[in-house]
PDB file of C-alpha atoms in Angstrom:
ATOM      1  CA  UNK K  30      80.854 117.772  90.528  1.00 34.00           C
ATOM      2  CA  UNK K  31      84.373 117.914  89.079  1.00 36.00           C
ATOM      3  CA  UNK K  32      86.152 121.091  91.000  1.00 36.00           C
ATOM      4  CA  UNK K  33      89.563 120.164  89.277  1.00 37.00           C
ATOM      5  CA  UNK K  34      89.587 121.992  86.734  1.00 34.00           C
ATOM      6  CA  UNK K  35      88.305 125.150  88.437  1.00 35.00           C
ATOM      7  CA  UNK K  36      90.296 125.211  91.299  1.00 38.00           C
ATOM      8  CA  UNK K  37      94.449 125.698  91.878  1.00 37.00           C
ATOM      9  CA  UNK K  38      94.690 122.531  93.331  1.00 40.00           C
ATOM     10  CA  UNK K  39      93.177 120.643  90.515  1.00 37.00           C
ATOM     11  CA  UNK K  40      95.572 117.753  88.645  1.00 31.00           C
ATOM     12  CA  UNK K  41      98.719 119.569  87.617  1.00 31.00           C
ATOM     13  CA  UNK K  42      98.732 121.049  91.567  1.00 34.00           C
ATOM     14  CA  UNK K  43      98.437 117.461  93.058  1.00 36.00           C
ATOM     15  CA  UNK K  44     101.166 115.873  90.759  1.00 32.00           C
ATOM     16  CA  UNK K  45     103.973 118.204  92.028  1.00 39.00           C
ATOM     17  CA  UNK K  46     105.965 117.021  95.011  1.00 43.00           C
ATOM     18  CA  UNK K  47     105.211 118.143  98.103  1.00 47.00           C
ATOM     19  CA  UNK K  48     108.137 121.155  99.229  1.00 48.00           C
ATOM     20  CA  UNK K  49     109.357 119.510 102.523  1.00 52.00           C
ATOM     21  CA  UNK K  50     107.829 121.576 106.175  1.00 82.00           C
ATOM     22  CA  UNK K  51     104.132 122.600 103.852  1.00 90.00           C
ATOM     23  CA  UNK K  52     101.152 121.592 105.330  1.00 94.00           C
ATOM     24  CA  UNK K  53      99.104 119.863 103.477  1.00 94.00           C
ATOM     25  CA  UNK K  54      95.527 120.196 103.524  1.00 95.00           C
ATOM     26  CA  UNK K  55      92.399 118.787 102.218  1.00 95.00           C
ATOM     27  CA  UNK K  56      88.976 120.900 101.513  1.00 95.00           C
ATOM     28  CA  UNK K  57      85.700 119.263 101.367  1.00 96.00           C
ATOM     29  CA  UNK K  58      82.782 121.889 100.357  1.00 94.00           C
ATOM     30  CA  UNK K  59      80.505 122.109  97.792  1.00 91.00           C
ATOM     31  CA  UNK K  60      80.587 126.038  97.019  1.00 89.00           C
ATOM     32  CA  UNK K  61      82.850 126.022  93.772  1.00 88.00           C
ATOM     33  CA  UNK K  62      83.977 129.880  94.975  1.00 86.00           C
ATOM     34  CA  UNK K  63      85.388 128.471  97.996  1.00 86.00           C
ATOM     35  CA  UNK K  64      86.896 125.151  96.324  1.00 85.00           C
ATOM     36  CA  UNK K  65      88.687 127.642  93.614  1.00 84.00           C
ATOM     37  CA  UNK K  66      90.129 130.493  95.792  1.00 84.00           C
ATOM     38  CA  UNK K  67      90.419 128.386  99.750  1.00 84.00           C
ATOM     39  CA  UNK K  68      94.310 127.483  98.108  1.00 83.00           C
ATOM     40  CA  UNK K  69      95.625 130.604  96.941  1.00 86.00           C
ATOM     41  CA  UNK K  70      93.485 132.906 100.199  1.00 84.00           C
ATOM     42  CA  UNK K  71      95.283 130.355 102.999  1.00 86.00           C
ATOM     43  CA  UNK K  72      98.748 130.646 101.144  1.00 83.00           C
ATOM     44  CA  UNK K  73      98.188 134.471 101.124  1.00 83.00           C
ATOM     45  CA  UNK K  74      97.901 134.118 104.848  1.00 85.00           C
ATOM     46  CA  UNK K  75     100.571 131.870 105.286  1.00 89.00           C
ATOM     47  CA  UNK K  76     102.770 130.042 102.632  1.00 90.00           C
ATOM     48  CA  UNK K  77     103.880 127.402 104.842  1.00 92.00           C
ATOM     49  CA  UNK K  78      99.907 125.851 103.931  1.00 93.00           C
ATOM     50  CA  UNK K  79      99.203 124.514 100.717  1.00 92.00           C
ATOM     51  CA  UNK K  80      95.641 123.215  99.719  1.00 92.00           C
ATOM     52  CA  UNK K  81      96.513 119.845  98.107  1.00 92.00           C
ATOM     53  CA  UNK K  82      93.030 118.192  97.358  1.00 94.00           C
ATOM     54  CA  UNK K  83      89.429 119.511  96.994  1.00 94.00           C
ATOM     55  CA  UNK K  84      86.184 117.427  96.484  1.00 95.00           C
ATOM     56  CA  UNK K  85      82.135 118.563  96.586  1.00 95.00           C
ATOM     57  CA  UNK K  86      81.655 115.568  98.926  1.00 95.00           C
ATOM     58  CA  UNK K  87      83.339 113.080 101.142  1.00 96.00           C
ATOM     59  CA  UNK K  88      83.333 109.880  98.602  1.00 95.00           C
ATOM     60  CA  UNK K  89      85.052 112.259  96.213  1.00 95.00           C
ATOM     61  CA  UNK K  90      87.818 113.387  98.793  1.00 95.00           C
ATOM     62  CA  UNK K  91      88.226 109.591  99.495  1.00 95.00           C
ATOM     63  CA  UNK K  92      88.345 108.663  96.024  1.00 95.00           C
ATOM     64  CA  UNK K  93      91.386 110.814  95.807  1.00 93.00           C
ATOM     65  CA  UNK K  94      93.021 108.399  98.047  1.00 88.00           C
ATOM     66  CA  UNK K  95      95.002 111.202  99.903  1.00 86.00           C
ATOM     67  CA  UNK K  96      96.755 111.734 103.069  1.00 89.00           C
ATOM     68  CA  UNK K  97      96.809 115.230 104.000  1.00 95.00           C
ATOM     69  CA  UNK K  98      97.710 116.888 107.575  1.00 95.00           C
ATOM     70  CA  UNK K  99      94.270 118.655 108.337  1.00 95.00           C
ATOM     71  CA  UNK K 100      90.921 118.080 105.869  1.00 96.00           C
ATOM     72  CA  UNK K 101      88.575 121.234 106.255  1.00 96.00           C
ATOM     73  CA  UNK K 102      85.189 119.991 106.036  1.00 96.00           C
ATOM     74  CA  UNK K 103      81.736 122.122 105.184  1.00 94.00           C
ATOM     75  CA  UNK K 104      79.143 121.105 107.532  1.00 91.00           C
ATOM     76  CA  UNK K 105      76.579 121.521 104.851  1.00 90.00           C
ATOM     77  CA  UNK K 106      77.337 119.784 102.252  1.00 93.00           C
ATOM     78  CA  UNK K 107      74.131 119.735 100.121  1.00 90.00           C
ATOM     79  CA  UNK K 108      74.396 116.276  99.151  1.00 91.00           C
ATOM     80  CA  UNK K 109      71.672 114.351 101.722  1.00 92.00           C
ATOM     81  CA  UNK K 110      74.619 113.610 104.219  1.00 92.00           C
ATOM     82  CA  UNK K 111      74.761 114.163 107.698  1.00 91.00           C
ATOM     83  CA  UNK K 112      78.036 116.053 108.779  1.00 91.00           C
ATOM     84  CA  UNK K 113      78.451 113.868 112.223  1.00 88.00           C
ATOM     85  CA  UNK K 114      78.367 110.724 109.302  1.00 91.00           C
ATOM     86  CA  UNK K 115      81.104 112.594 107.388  1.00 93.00           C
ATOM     87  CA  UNK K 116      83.115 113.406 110.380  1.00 92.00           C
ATOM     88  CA  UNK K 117      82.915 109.978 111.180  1.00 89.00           C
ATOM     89  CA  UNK K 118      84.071 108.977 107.814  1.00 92.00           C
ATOM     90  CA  UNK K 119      87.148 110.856 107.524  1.00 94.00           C
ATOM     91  CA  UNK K 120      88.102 109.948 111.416  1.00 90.00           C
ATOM     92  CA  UNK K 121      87.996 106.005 110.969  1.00 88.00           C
ATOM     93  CA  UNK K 122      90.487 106.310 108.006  1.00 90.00           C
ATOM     94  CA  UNK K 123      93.036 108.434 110.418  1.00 90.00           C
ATOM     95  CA  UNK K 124      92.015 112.204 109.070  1.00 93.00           C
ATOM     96  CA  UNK K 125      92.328 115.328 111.690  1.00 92.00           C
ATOM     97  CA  UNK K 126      89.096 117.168 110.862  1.00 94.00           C
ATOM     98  CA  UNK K 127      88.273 120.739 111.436  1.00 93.00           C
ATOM     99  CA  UNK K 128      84.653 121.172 110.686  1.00 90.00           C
ATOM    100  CA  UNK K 129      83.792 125.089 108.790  1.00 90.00           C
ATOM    101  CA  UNK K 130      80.414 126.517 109.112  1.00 88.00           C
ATOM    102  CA  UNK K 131      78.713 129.602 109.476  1.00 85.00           C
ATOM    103  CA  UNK K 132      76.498 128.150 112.310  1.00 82.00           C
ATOM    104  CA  UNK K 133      77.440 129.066 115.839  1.00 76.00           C
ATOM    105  CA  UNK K 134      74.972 126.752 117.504  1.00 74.00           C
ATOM    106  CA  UNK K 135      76.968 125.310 120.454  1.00 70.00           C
ATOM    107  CA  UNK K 136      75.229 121.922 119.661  1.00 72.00           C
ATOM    108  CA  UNK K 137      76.874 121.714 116.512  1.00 79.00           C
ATOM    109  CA  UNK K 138      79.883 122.220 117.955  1.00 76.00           C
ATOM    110  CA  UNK K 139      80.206 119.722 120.768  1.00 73.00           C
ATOM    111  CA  UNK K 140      78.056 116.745 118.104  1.00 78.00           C
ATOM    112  CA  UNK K 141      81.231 117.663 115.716  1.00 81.00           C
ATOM    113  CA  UNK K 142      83.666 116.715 118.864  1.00 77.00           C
ATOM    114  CA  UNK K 143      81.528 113.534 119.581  1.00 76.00           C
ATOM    115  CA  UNK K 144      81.731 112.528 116.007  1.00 81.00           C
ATOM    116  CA  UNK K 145      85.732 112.843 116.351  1.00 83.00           C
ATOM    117  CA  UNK K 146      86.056 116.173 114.773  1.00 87.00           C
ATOM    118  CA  UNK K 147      89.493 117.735 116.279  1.00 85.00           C
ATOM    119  CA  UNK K 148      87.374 120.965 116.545  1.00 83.00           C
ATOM    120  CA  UNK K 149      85.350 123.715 114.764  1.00 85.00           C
ATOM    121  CA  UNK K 150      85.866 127.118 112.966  1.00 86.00           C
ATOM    122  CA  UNK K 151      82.610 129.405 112.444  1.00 83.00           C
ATOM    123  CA  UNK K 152      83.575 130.198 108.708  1.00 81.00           C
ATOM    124  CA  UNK K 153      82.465 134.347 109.700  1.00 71.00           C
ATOM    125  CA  UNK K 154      84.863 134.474 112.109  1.00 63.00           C
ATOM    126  CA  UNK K 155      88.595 135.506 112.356  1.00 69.00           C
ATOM    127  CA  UNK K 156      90.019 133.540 109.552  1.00 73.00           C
ATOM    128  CA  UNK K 157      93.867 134.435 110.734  1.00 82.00           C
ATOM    129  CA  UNK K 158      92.497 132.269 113.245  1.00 84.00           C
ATOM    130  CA  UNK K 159      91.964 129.269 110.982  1.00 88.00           C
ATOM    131  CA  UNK K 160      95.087 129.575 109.601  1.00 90.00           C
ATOM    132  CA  UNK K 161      96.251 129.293 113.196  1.00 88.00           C
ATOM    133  CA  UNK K 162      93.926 126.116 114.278  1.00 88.00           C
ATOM    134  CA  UNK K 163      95.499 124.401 111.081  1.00 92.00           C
ATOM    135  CA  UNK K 164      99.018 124.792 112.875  1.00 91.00           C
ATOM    136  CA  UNK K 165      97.836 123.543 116.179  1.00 88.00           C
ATOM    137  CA  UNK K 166      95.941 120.540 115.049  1.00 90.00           C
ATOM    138  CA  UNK K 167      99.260 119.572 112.880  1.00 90.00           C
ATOM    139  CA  UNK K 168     101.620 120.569 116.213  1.00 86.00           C
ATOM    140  CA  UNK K 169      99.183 118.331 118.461  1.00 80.00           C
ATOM    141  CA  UNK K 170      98.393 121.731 120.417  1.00 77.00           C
ATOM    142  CA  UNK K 171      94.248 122.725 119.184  1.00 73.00           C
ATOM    143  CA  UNK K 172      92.510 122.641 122.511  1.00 69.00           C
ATOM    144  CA  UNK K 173      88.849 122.598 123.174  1.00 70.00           C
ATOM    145  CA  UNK K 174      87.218 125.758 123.046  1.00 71.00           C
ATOM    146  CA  UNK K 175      85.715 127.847 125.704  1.00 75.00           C
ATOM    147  CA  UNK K 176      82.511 126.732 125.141  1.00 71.00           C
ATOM    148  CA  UNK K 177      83.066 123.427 124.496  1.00 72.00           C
ATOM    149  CA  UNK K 178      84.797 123.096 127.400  1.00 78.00           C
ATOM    150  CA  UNK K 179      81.957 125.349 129.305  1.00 78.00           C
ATOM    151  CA  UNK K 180      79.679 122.654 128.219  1.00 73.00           C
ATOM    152  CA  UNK K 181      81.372 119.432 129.243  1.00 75.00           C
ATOM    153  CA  UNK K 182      81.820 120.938 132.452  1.00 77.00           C
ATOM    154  CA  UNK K 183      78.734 121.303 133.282  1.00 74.00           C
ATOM    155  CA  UNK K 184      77.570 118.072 131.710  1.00 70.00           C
ATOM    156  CA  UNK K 185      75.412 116.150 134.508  1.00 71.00           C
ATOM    157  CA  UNK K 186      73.625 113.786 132.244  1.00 66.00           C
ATOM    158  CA  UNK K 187      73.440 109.893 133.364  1.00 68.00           C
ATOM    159  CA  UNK K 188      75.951 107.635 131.681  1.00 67.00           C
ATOM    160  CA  UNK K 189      78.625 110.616 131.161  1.00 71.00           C
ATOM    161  CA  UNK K 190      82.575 109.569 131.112  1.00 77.00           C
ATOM    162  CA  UNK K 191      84.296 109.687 134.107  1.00 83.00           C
ATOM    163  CA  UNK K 192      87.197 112.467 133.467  1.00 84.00           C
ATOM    164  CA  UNK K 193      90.113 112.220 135.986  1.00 90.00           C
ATOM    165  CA  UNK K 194      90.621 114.939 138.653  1.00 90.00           C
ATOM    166  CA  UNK K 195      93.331 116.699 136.474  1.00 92.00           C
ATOM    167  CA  UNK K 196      91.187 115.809 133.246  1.00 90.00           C
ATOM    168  CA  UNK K 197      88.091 118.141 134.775  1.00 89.00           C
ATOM    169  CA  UNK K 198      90.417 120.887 136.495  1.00 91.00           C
ATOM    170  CA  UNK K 199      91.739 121.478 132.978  1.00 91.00           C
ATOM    171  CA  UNK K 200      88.368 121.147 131.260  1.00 88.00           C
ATOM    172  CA  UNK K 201      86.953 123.647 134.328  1.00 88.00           C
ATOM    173  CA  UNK K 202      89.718 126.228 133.743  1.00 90.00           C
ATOM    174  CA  UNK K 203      89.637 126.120 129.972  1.00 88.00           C
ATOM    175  CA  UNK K 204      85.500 126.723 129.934  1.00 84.00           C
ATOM    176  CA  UNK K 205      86.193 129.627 132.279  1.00 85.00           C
ATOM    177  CA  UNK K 206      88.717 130.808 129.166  1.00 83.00           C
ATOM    178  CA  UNK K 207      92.169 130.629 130.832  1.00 89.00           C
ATOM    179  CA  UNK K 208      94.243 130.342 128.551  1.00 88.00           C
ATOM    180  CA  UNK K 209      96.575 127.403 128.307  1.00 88.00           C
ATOM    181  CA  UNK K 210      99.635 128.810 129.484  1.00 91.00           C
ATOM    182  CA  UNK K 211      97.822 129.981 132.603  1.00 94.00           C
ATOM    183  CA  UNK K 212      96.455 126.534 133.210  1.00 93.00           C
ATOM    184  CA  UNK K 213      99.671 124.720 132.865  1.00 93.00           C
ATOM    185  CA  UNK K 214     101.106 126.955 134.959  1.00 94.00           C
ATOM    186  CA  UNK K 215      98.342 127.255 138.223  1.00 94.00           C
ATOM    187  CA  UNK K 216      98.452 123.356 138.302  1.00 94.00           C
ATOM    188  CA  UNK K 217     102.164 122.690 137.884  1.00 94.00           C
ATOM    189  CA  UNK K 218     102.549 120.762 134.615  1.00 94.00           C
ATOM    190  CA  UNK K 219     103.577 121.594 131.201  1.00 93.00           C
ATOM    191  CA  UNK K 220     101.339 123.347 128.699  1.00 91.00           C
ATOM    192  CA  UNK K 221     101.731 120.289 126.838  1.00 89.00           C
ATOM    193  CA  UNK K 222     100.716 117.954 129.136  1.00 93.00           C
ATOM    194  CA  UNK K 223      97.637 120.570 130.178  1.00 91.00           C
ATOM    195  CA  UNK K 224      96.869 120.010 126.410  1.00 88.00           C
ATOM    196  CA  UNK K 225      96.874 116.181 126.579  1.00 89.00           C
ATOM    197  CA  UNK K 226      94.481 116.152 129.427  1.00 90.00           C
ATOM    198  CA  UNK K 227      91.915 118.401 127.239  1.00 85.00           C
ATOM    199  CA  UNK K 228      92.514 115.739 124.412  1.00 83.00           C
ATOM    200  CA  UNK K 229      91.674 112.861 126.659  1.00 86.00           C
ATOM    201  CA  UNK K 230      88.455 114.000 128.206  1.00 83.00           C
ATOM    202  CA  UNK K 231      87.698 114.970 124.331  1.00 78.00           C
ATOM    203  CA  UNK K 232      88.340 111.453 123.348  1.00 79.00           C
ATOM    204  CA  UNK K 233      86.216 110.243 126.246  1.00 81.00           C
ATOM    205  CA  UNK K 234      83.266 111.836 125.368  1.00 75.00           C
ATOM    206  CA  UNK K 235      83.256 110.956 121.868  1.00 72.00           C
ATOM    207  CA  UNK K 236      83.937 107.203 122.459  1.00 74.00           C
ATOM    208  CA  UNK K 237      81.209 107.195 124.840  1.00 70.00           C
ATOM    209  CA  UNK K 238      79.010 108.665 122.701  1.00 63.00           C
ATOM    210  CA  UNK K 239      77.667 110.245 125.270  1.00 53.00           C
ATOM    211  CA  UNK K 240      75.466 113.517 124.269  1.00 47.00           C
ATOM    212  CA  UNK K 241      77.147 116.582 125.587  1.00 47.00           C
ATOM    213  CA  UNK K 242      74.526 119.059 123.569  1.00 43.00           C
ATOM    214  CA  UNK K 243      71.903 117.724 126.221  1.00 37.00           C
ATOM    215  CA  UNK K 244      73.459 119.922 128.421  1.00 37.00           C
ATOM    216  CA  UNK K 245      71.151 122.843 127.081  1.00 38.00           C
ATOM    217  CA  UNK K 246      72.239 125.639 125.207  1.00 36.00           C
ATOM    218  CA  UNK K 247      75.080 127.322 126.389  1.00 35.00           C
ATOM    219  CA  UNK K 248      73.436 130.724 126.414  1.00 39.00           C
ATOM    220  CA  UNK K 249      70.870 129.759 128.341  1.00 42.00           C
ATOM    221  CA  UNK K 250      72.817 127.721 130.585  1.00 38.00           C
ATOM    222  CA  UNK K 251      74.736 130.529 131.464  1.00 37.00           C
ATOM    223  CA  UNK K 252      72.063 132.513 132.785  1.00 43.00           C
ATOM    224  CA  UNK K 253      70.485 129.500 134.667  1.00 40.00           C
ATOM    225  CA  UNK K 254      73.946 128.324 136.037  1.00 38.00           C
ATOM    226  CA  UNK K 255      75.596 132.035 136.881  1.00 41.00           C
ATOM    227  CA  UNK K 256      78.845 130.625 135.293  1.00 39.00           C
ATOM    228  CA  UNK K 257      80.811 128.006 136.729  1.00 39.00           C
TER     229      UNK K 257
END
């Protein structure tokens, strides 16, 4: 499907020069509403974002041979393909991806962070808070979610990554939702740092491969485990 010529960002939006500080980001979904108004709703929200590319599937996004700061991807994209294979996709060529979707399913959400996904935005949720995700991914700051980091926490499964002491006091204080600041400062480090320790255990599990959703669904885990 050719969304160029519906959407903002179609060829005449792509040939202009980037304006130095934007953010430039990429939009893979195959709902043409979304593909024609995603550029001018996030610049509404925040001018300092610009929608550079769209495409109805990953080949097409590739095709446009672009380099953008933060690709949005649908996790449903209608077209046969599985959205851990997409992730994937967009990951081995260098791509921060933020998976959209209007499922809340916590397995979703950790199988998106094992296929290399920087993280994931429940499309019926605050959307100010996308626009903020988009400038934490690009500042290096997006940090696991609550439950994401709920669920690796409690992950007992055989053959899971070894995370470092400070690796699972971070992960173990973020699933309990303290909030970054906090965390930096209870265990004497910079929020930065406290952010790079989230990042690693992150990149653990997903180069391990190792299946975090086993942990059970985090509802029910809850009530089974008390909290952590």
């Amino acid at each position: 499907m050719d969304t160029s010529s519906s959407s903002p960002c179609g060829p005449e939006a792509e040939a202009d020069p980037q304006s130095p500080g934007v953010i430039s980001v990429g939009l893979i979904d195959n709902d043409p509403m979304i593909l024609g108004s995603a550029g001018s709703w996030l610049a509404g929200h925040d001018p300092g974002i610009e929608v550079r590319h769209v495409a109805a599937g990953v080949a097409d996004y590739l095709a446009l041979d672009s380099s953008d700061d933060v690709v949005l991807l649908d996790l449903e994209l209608g077209d046969g393909t599985r959205f851990v294979d997409n992730v994937d996709r967009l990951v081995q060529r260098g791509d921060k991806v933020l998976l959209l979707s209007v499922h809340t399913r916590q397995r979703f959400k950790v199988d998106a962070v094992r296929a290399g996904a920087v993280g994931y935005h429940v499309k019926d949720g605050d959307r100010r808070s996308l626009v903020r995700a988009i400038r934490d991914i690009v500042a290096d700051r997006y940090a696991l979610d609550q439950e994401l980091a709920f669920a690796i926490s409690r992950d007992r499964t055989p053959g899971r990554p070894r995370l470092s002491d400070r690796e699972a006091e971070v992960v173990k204080l973020r699933g309990r939702a303290v909030p970054m600041k906090v965390i930096a400062e209870r265990l004497g480090i910079s929020e930065r740092t406290a952010y790079s320790y989230l990042e690693r255990a992150k990149v653990k599990y997903r180069d391990a491969g190792t299946p975090v959703s086993t942990v059970a669904d985090l509802q029910e885990r809850l009530r089974e485990d008390g909290g952590l």
